[in-house]
Amino acid sequence: AGSDSGGGAGIQADLHAMRAMGCHGCSVITCLTAQSSTGVTGVHSPPTEFLRLQLNTLLDDLPPRAIKIGMLGSKELALEVGSFLQSLTSKFNEKHNEEE
């Protein structure tokens, strides 16, 4: 998700909502905003390689039970998230087939 420096949306709001529901939320930052309650003055997206590093680091230790996707800062990041989700689907299907 994107990071909202004003705190009213983005990962800040997502983690707050997850905690309110008794969940532990992890985050992968897909973009940073310069933002207040009145508007957005700038957006910065991390390199795709760093997004991939965040995803794989969490996957190794805290595999997801649910995924919430927020703002994706660029086409390249959206494609990387899509590729990651496809790999998760493949791993889930392989594991499910082994259990049958």
Tab-separated table of N, CA and C in Angstrom:
chain	number	residue	atom	x	y	z
A	1	ALA	N	0.843	-1.185	0.000
A	1	ALA	CA	0.000	0.000	0.000
A	1	ALA	C	0.880	1.236	0.000
A	2	GLY	N	0.288	2.325	-0.363
A	2	GLY	CA	1.002	3.594	-0.320
A	2	GLY	C	1.029	4.139	1.093
A	3	SER	N	1.997	4.989	1.349
A	3	SER	CA	2.117	5.631	2.647
A	3	SER	C	1.573	7.053	2.555
A	4	ASP	N	0.586	7.352	3.360
A	4	ASP	CA	-0.044	8.674	3.401
A	4	ASP	C	0.561	9.452	4.557
A	5	SER	N	1.393	10.435	4.238
A	5	SER	CA	2.063	11.183	5.303
A	5	SER	C	1.085	11.944	6.194
A	6	GLY	N	-0.146	12.161	5.714
A	6	GLY	CA	-1.164	12.806	6.542
A	6	GLY	C	-1.840	11.850	7.504
A	7	GLY	N	-1.633	10.546	7.309
A	7	GLY	CA	-2.151	9.530	8.225
A	7	GLY	C	-3.608	9.151	8.059
A	8	GLY	N	-4.319	9.759	7.125
A	8	GLY	CA	-5.744	9.486	6.988
A	8	GLY	C	-6.096	8.365	6.036
A	9	ALA	N	-5.119	7.874	5.299
A	9	ALA	CA	-5.370	6.805	4.319
A	9	ALA	C	-4.098	5.979	4.191
A	10	GLY	N	-4.054	5.147	3.184
A	10	GLY	CA	-2.860	4.363	2.918
A	10	GLY	C	-2.564	3.353	4.010
A	11	ILE	N	-1.292	2.974	4.078
A	11	ILE	CA	-0.892	1.914	4.993
A	11	ILE	C	-1.149	2.281	6.445
A	12	GLN	N	-1.046	3.565	6.767
A	12	GLN	CA	-1.303	3.973	8.142
A	12	GLN	C	-2.735	3.615	8.545
A	13	ALA	N	-3.704	3.939	7.703
A	13	ALA	CA	-5.104	3.624	7.998
A	13	ALA	C	-5.365	2.120	7.926
A	14	ASP	N	-4.728	1.442	6.975
A	14	ASP	CA	-4.914	-0.008	6.836
A	14	ASP	C	-4.463	-0.746	8.094
A	15	LEU	N	-3.271	-0.412	8.583
A	15	LEU	CA	-2.756	-1.088	9.781
A	15	LEU	C	-3.613	-0.778	11.009
A	16	HIS	N	-4.097	0.434	11.089
A	16	HIS	CA	-4.983	0.812	12.194
A	16	HIS	C	-6.269	-0.029	12.151
A	17	ALA	N	-6.853	-0.176	10.973
A	17	ALA	CA	-8.081	-0.973	10.826
A	17	ALA	C	-7.824	-2.445	11.138
A	18	MET	N	-6.698	-2.969	10.689
A	18	MET	CA	-6.370	-4.369	10.963
A	18	MET	C	-6.209	-4.611	12.456
A	19	ARG	N	-5.506	-3.709	13.136
A	19	ARG	CA	-5.304	-3.838	14.579
A	19	ARG	C	-6.645	-3.780	15.309
A	20	ALA	N	-7.552	-2.905	14.849
A	20	ALA	CA	-8.870	-2.788	15.477
A	20	ALA	C	-9.666	-4.088	15.360
A	21	MET	N	-9.353	-4.899	14.335
A	21	MET	CA	-10.026	-6.186	14.147
A	21	MET	C	-9.251	-7.334	14.780
A	22	GLY	N	-8.194	-6.995	15.535
A	22	GLY	CA	-7.420	-8.021	16.223
A	22	GLY	C	-6.427	-8.748	15.340
A	23	CYS	N	-6.052	-8.157	14.218
A	23	CYS	CA	-5.124	-8.790	13.281
A	23	CYS	C	-3.755	-8.138	13.348
A	24	HIS	N	-2.742	-8.915	13.043
A	24	HIS	CA	-1.388	-8.383	12.895
A	24	HIS	C	-1.165	-8.124	11.412
A	25	GLY	N	-1.007	-6.889	11.043
A	25	GLY	CA	-0.793	-6.542	9.647
A	25	GLY	C	0.671	-6.281	9.350
A	26	CYS	N	1.139	-6.824	8.251
A	26	CYS	CA	2.474	-6.524	7.736
A	26	CYS	C	2.290	-5.555	6.576
A	27	SER	N	3.355	-4.868	6.206
A	27	SER	CA	3.205	-3.902	5.118
A	27	SER	C	4.342	-3.993	4.117
A	28	VAL	N	3.994	-3.756	2.883
A	28	VAL	CA	4.938	-3.577	1.794
A	28	VAL	C	4.590	-2.222	1.191
A	29	ILE	N	5.528	-1.300	1.268
A	29	ILE	CA	5.254	0.063	0.819
A	29	ILE	C	5.450	0.146	-0.692
A	30	THR	N	4.386	0.514	-1.380
A	30	THR	CA	4.409	0.587	-2.841
A	30	THR	C	4.570	2.002	-3.357
A	31	CYS	N	4.370	2.968	-2.502
A	31	CYS	CA	4.635	4.356	-2.888
A	31	CYS	C	4.556	5.241	-1.666
A	32	LEU	N	5.261	6.345	-1.732
A	32	LEU	CA	5.273	7.334	-0.660
A	32	LEU	C	4.610	8.592	-1.186
A	33	THR	N	3.792	9.200	-0.358
A	33	THR	CA	3.173	10.452	-0.780
A	33	THR	C	3.572	11.581	0.156
A	34	ALA	N	3.628	12.767	-0.401
A	34	ALA	CA	3.693	13.993	0.391
A	34	ALA	C	2.254	14.479	0.387
A	35	GLN	N	1.598	14.360	1.528
A	35	GLN	CA	0.143	14.512	1.563
A	35	GLN	C	-0.298	15.114	2.881
A	36	SER	N	-1.316	15.923	2.804
A	36	SER	CA	-1.946	16.478	4.003
A	36	SER	C	-3.439	16.222	3.907
A	37	SER	N	-4.204	16.784	4.817
A	37	SER	CA	-5.656	16.603	4.764
A	37	SER	C	-6.278	17.377	3.609
A	38	THR	N	-5.503	18.243	2.972
A	38	THR	CA	-6.062	19.042	1.878
A	38	THR	C	-5.605	18.625	0.494
A	39	GLY	N	-4.613	17.728	0.396
A	39	GLY	CA	-4.203	17.298	-0.933
A	39	GLY	C	-2.852	16.615	-0.976
A	40	VAL	N	-2.532	16.106	-2.154
A	40	VAL	CA	-1.273	15.407	-2.415
A	40	VAL	C	-0.358	16.356	-3.191
A	41	THR	N	0.865	16.521	-2.698
A	41	THR	CA	1.800	17.406	-3.390
A	41	THR	C	2.945	16.652	-4.056
A	42	GLY	N	3.052	15.348	-3.775
A	42	GLY	CA	4.098	14.561	-4.427
A	42	GLY	C	3.903	13.080	-4.205
A	43	VAL	N	4.430	12.283	-5.145
A	43	VAL	CA	4.357	10.818	-5.069
A	43	VAL	C	5.712	10.261	-5.495
A	44	HIS	N	6.214	9.293	-4.745
A	44	HIS	CA	7.477	8.631	-5.077
A	44	HIS	C	7.265	7.121	-4.986
A	45	SER	N	7.663	6.399	-6.014
A	45	SER	CA	7.560	4.935	-6.022
A	45	SER	C	8.932	4.323	-5.801
A	46	PRO	N	9.009	3.258	-4.991
A	46	PRO	CA	10.300	2.604	-4.785
A	46	PRO	C	10.687	1.815	-6.038
A	47	PRO	N	11.957	1.477	-6.181
A	47	PRO	CA	12.359	0.615	-7.297
A	47	PRO	C	11.676	-0.751	-7.197
A	48	THR	N	11.403	-1.342	-8.331
A	48	THR	CA	10.749	-2.658	-8.378
A	48	THR	C	11.535	-3.697	-7.578
A	49	GLU	N	12.858	-3.633	-7.648
A	49	GLU	CA	13.694	-4.604	-6.936
A	49	GLU	C	13.474	-4.515	-5.427
A	50	PHE	N	13.262	-3.303	-4.928
A	50	PHE	CA	13.034	-3.148	-3.490
A	50	PHE	C	11.643	-3.661	-3.098
A	51	LEU	N	10.655	-3.453	-3.940
A	51	LEU	CA	9.326	-4.013	-3.691
A	51	LEU	C	9.416	-5.532	-3.618
A	52	ARG	N	10.121	-6.130	-4.561
A	52	ARG	CA	10.282	-7.582	-4.584
A	52	ARG	C	10.986	-8.059	-3.312
A	53	LEU	N	11.993	-7.324	-2.856
A	53	LEU	CA	12.706	-7.677	-1.632
A	53	LEU	C	11.772	-7.637	-0.423
A	54	GLN	N	10.929	-6.616	-0.337
A	54	GLN	CA	9.960	-6.536	0.764
A	54	GLN	C	9.026	-7.745	0.745
A	55	LEU	N	8.482	-8.068	-0.423
A	55	LEU	CA	7.536	-9.184	-0.550
A	55	LEU	C	8.188	-10.505	-0.159
A	56	ASN	N	9.370	-10.771	-0.688
A	56	ASN	CA	10.025	-12.051	-0.424
A	56	ASN	C	10.514	-12.167	1.014
A	57	THR	N	10.939	-11.061	1.601
A	57	THR	CA	11.376	-11.087	2.996
A	57	THR	C	10.216	-11.466	3.910
A	58	LEU	N	9.056	-10.876	3.687
A	58	LEU	CA	7.884	-11.227	4.497
A	58	LEU	C	7.413	-12.645	4.224
A	59	LEU	N	7.446	-13.062	2.966
A	59	LEU	CA	6.980	-14.404	2.608
A	59	LEU	C	7.782	-15.474	3.328
A	60	ASP	N	9.083	-15.253	3.478
A	60	ASP	CA	9.940	-16.240	4.138
A	60	ASP	C	9.604	-16.420	5.613
A	61	ASP	N	9.132	-15.356	6.265
A	61	ASP	CA	8.910	-15.410	7.713
A	61	ASP	C	7.437	-15.335	8.110
A	62	LEU	N	6.671	-14.520	7.420
A	62	LEU	CA	5.266	-14.287	7.781
A	62	LEU	C	4.371	-14.431	6.547
A	63	PRO	N	4.175	-15.662	6.055
A	63	PRO	CA	3.360	-15.827	4.847
A	63	PRO	C	1.945	-15.293	5.068
A	64	PRO	N	1.363	-14.705	4.033
A	64	PRO	CA	0.060	-14.058	4.203
A	64	PRO	C	-1.093	-15.040	4.375
A	65	ARG	N	-2.041	-14.627	5.185
A	65	ARG	CA	-3.324	-15.326	5.307
A	65	ARG	C	-4.390	-14.564	4.542
A	66	ALA	N	-4.144	-13.288	4.354
A	66	ALA	CA	-5.022	-12.410	3.569
A	66	ALA	C	-4.140	-11.308	3.008
A	67	ILE	N	-4.570	-10.741	1.898
A	67	ILE	CA	-3.796	-9.672	1.263
A	67	ILE	C	-4.738	-8.538	0.913
A	68	LYS	N	-4.337	-7.342	1.274
A	68	LYS	CA	-5.074	-6.129	0.923
A	68	LYS	C	-4.150	-5.298	0.053
A	69	ILE	N	-4.590	-4.936	-1.120
A	69	ILE	CA	-3.766	-4.154	-2.029
A	69	ILE	C	-4.301	-2.732	-2.080
A	70	GLY	N	-3.398	-1.781	-1.950
A	70	GLY	CA	-3.755	-0.372	-2.035
A	70	GLY	C	-3.142	0.237	-3.274
A	71	MET	N	-2.726	1.465	-3.143
A	71	MET	CA	-2.150	2.213	-4.257
A	71	MET	C	-0.867	1.565	-4.756
A	72	LEU	N	-0.813	1.334	-6.048
A	72	LEU	CA	0.413	0.858	-6.688
A	72	LEU	C	0.941	2.026	-7.515
A	73	GLY	N	2.160	2.453	-7.224
A	73	GLY	CA	2.661	3.703	-7.764
A	73	GLY	C	3.046	3.725	-9.226
A	74	SER	N	3.160	2.552	-9.858
A	74	SER	CA	3.565	2.522	-11.263
A	74	SER	C	3.109	1.211	-11.905
A	75	LYS	N	3.139	1.198	-13.217
A	75	LYS	CA	2.792	-0.018	-13.965
A	75	LYS	C	3.744	-1.152	-13.594
A	76	GLU	N	5.026	-0.822	-13.468
A	76	GLU	CA	6.030	-1.840	-13.140
A	76	GLU	C	5.753	-2.476	-11.780
A	77	LEU	N	5.367	-1.658	-10.812
A	77	LEU	CA	5.050	-2.205	-9.492
A	77	LEU	C	3.786	-3.059	-9.541
A	78	ALA	N	2.803	-2.634	-10.307
A	78	ALA	CA	1.574	-3.419	-10.452
A	78	ALA	C	1.879	-4.781	-11.072
A	79	LEU	N	2.737	-4.804	-12.079
A	79	LEU	CA	3.113	-6.072	-12.710
A	79	LEU	C	3.879	-6.961	-11.734
A	80	GLU	N	4.736	-6.371	-10.916
A	80	GLU	CA	5.494	-7.145	-9.930
A	80	GLU	C	4.567	-7.754	-8.881
A	81	VAL	N	3.601	-6.980	-8.400
A	81	VAL	CA	2.629	-7.501	-7.436
A	81	VAL	C	1.812	-8.624	-8.088
A	82	GLY	N	1.409	-8.441	-9.332
A	82	GLY	CA	0.672	-9.492	-10.047
A	82	GLY	C	1.470	-10.769	-10.167
A	83	SER	N	2.744	-10.648	-10.480
A	83	SER	CA	3.620	-11.816	-10.584
A	83	SER	C	3.751	-12.513	-9.234
A	84	PHE	N	3.900	-11.735	-8.168
A	84	PHE	CA	3.991	-12.298	-6.820
A	84	PHE	C	2.717	-13.056	-6.461
A	85	LEU	N	1.563	-12.469	-6.767
A	85	LEU	CA	0.296	-13.129	-6.457
A	85	LEU	C	0.131	-14.418	-7.253
A	86	GLN	N	0.565	-14.427	-8.496
A	86	GLN	CA	0.509	-15.654	-9.301
A	86	GLN	C	1.381	-16.739	-8.688
A	87	SER	N	2.570	-16.365	-8.202
A	87	SER	CA	3.447	-17.362	-7.591
A	87	SER	C	2.837	-17.907	-6.301
A	88	LEU	N	2.161	-17.044	-5.535
A	88	LEU	CA	1.477	-17.514	-4.325
A	88	LEU	C	0.373	-18.499	-4.666
A	89	THR	N	-0.371	-18.213	-5.717
A	89	THR	CA	-1.453	-19.104	-6.152
A	89	THR	C	-0.890	-20.459	-6.537
A	90	SER	N	0.219	-20.461	-7.263
A	90	SER	CA	0.853	-21.722	-7.663
A	90	SER	C	1.307	-22.521	-6.446
A	91	LYS	N	1.945	-21.839	-5.483
A	91	LYS	CA	2.409	-22.527	-4.272
A	91	LYS	C	1.244	-23.071	-3.465
A	92	PHE	N	0.159	-22.300	-3.372
A	92	PHE	CA	-1.024	-22.745	-2.641
A	92	PHE	C	-1.619	-23.983	-3.307
A	93	ASN	N	-1.750	-23.950	-4.636
A	93	ASN	CA	-2.327	-25.087	-5.357
A	93	ASN	C	-1.466	-26.333	-5.215
A	94	GLU	N	-0.135	-26.169	-5.274
A	94	GLU	CA	0.761	-27.313	-5.092
A	94	GLU	C	0.590	-27.921	-3.703
A	95	LYS	N	0.558	-27.089	-2.692
A	95	LYS	CA	0.401	-27.559	-1.308
A	95	LYS	C	-0.940	-28.241	-1.131
A	96	HIS	N	-2.005	-27.643	-1.694
A	96	HIS	CA	-3.349	-28.218	-1.570
A	96	HIS	C	-3.420	-29.580	-2.246
A	97	ASN	N	-2.785	-29.722	-3.404
A	97	ASN	CA	-2.801	-30.991	-4.117
A	97	ASN	C	-2.031	-32.070	-3.364
A	98	GLU	N	-0.959	-31.701	-2.656
A	98	GLU	CA	-0.180	-32.655	-1.859
A	98	GLU	C	-0.996	-33.186	-0.683
A	99	GLU	N	-1.877	-32.349	-0.144
A	99	GLU	CA	-2.666	-32.727	1.033
A	99	GLU	C	-3.803	-33.675	0.689
A	100	GLU	N	-4.189	-33.746	-0.567
A	100	GLU	CA	-5.334	-34.598	-0.951
A	100	GLU	C	-4.959	-36.042	-1.079
